[in-house]
Short mmCIF file of C-alpha atoms in Angstrom, two decimals:
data_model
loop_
_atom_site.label_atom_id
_atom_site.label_comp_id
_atom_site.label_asym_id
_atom_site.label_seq_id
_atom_site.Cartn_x
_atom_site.Cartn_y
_atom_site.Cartn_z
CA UNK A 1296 118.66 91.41 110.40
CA UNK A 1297 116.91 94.76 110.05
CA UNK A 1298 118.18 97.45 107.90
CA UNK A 1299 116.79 101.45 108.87
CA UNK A 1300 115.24 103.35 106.09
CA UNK A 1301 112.61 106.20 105.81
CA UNK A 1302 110.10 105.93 102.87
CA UNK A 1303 106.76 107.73 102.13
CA UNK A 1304 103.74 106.13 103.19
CA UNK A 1305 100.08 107.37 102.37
CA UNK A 1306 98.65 108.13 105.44
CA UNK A 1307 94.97 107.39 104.60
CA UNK A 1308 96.24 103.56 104.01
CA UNK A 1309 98.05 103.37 107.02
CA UNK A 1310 95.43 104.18 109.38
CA UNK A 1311 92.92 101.61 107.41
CA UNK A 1312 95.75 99.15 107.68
CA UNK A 1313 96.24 100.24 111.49
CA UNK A 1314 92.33 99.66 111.92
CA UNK A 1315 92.19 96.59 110.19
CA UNK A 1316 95.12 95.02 111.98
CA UNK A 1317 95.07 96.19 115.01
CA UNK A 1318 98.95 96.23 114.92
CA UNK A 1319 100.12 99.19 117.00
CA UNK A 1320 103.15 100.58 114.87
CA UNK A 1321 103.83 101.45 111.40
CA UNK A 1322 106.91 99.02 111.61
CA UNK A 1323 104.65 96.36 112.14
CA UNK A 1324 102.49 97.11 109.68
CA UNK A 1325 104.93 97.81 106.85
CA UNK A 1326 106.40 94.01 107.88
CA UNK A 1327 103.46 92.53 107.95
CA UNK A 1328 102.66 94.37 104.64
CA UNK A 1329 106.52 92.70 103.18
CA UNK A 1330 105.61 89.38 105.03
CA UNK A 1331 101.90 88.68 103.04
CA UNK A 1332 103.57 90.21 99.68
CA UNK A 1333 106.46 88.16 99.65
CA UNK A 1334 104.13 85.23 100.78
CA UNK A 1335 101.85 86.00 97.55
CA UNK A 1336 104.86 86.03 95.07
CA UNK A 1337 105.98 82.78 96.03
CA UNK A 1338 102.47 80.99 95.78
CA UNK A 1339 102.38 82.86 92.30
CA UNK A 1340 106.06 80.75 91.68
CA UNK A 1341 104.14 77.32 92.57
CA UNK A 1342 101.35 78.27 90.52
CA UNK A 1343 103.31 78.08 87.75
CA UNK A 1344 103.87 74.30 87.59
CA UNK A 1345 100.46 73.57 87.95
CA UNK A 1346 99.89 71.28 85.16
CA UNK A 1347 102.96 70.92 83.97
CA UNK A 1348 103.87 67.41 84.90
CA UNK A 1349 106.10 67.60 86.91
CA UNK A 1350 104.24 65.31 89.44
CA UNK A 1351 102.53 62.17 88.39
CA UNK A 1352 100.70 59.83 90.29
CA UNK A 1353 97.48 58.66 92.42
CA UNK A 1354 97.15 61.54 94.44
CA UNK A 1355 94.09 60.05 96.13
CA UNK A 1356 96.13 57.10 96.52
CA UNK A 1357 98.76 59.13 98.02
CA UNK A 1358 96.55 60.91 100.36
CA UNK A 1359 95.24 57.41 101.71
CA UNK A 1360 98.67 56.19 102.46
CA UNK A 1361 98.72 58.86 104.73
CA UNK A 1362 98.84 58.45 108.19
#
């Protein structure tokens, strides 16, 4: 689902982000922009259990189970 809305957007940092990217349009670059954000705040929500304990094990063991 999309949803239309105008916002601001500093032109200097779009045409890095254009440059860096290669992406064509500022629609993909603003997603792309949402999609790596969103992506960060969620790894920062993982982050938080580590070493807490709420795993315990072998994981070497666990890895050589593996197949």
């Amino acid at each position: 689902m999309a949803k239309r809305t105008n916002i601001v957007v500093n032109d200097l940092l779009m045409r890095k982000a254009r440059k860096l990217t290669g992406l064509k349009t500022q629609r993909e670059i603003v997603e792309r922009a949402l999609e790596l954000l969103v992506r960060s705040e969620e790894r920062k929500g993982i982050l938080k259990f580590y070493g807490s304990g709420i795993w315990s094990g072998d994981l070497k063991a666990s890895r050589r189970n593996r197949v």
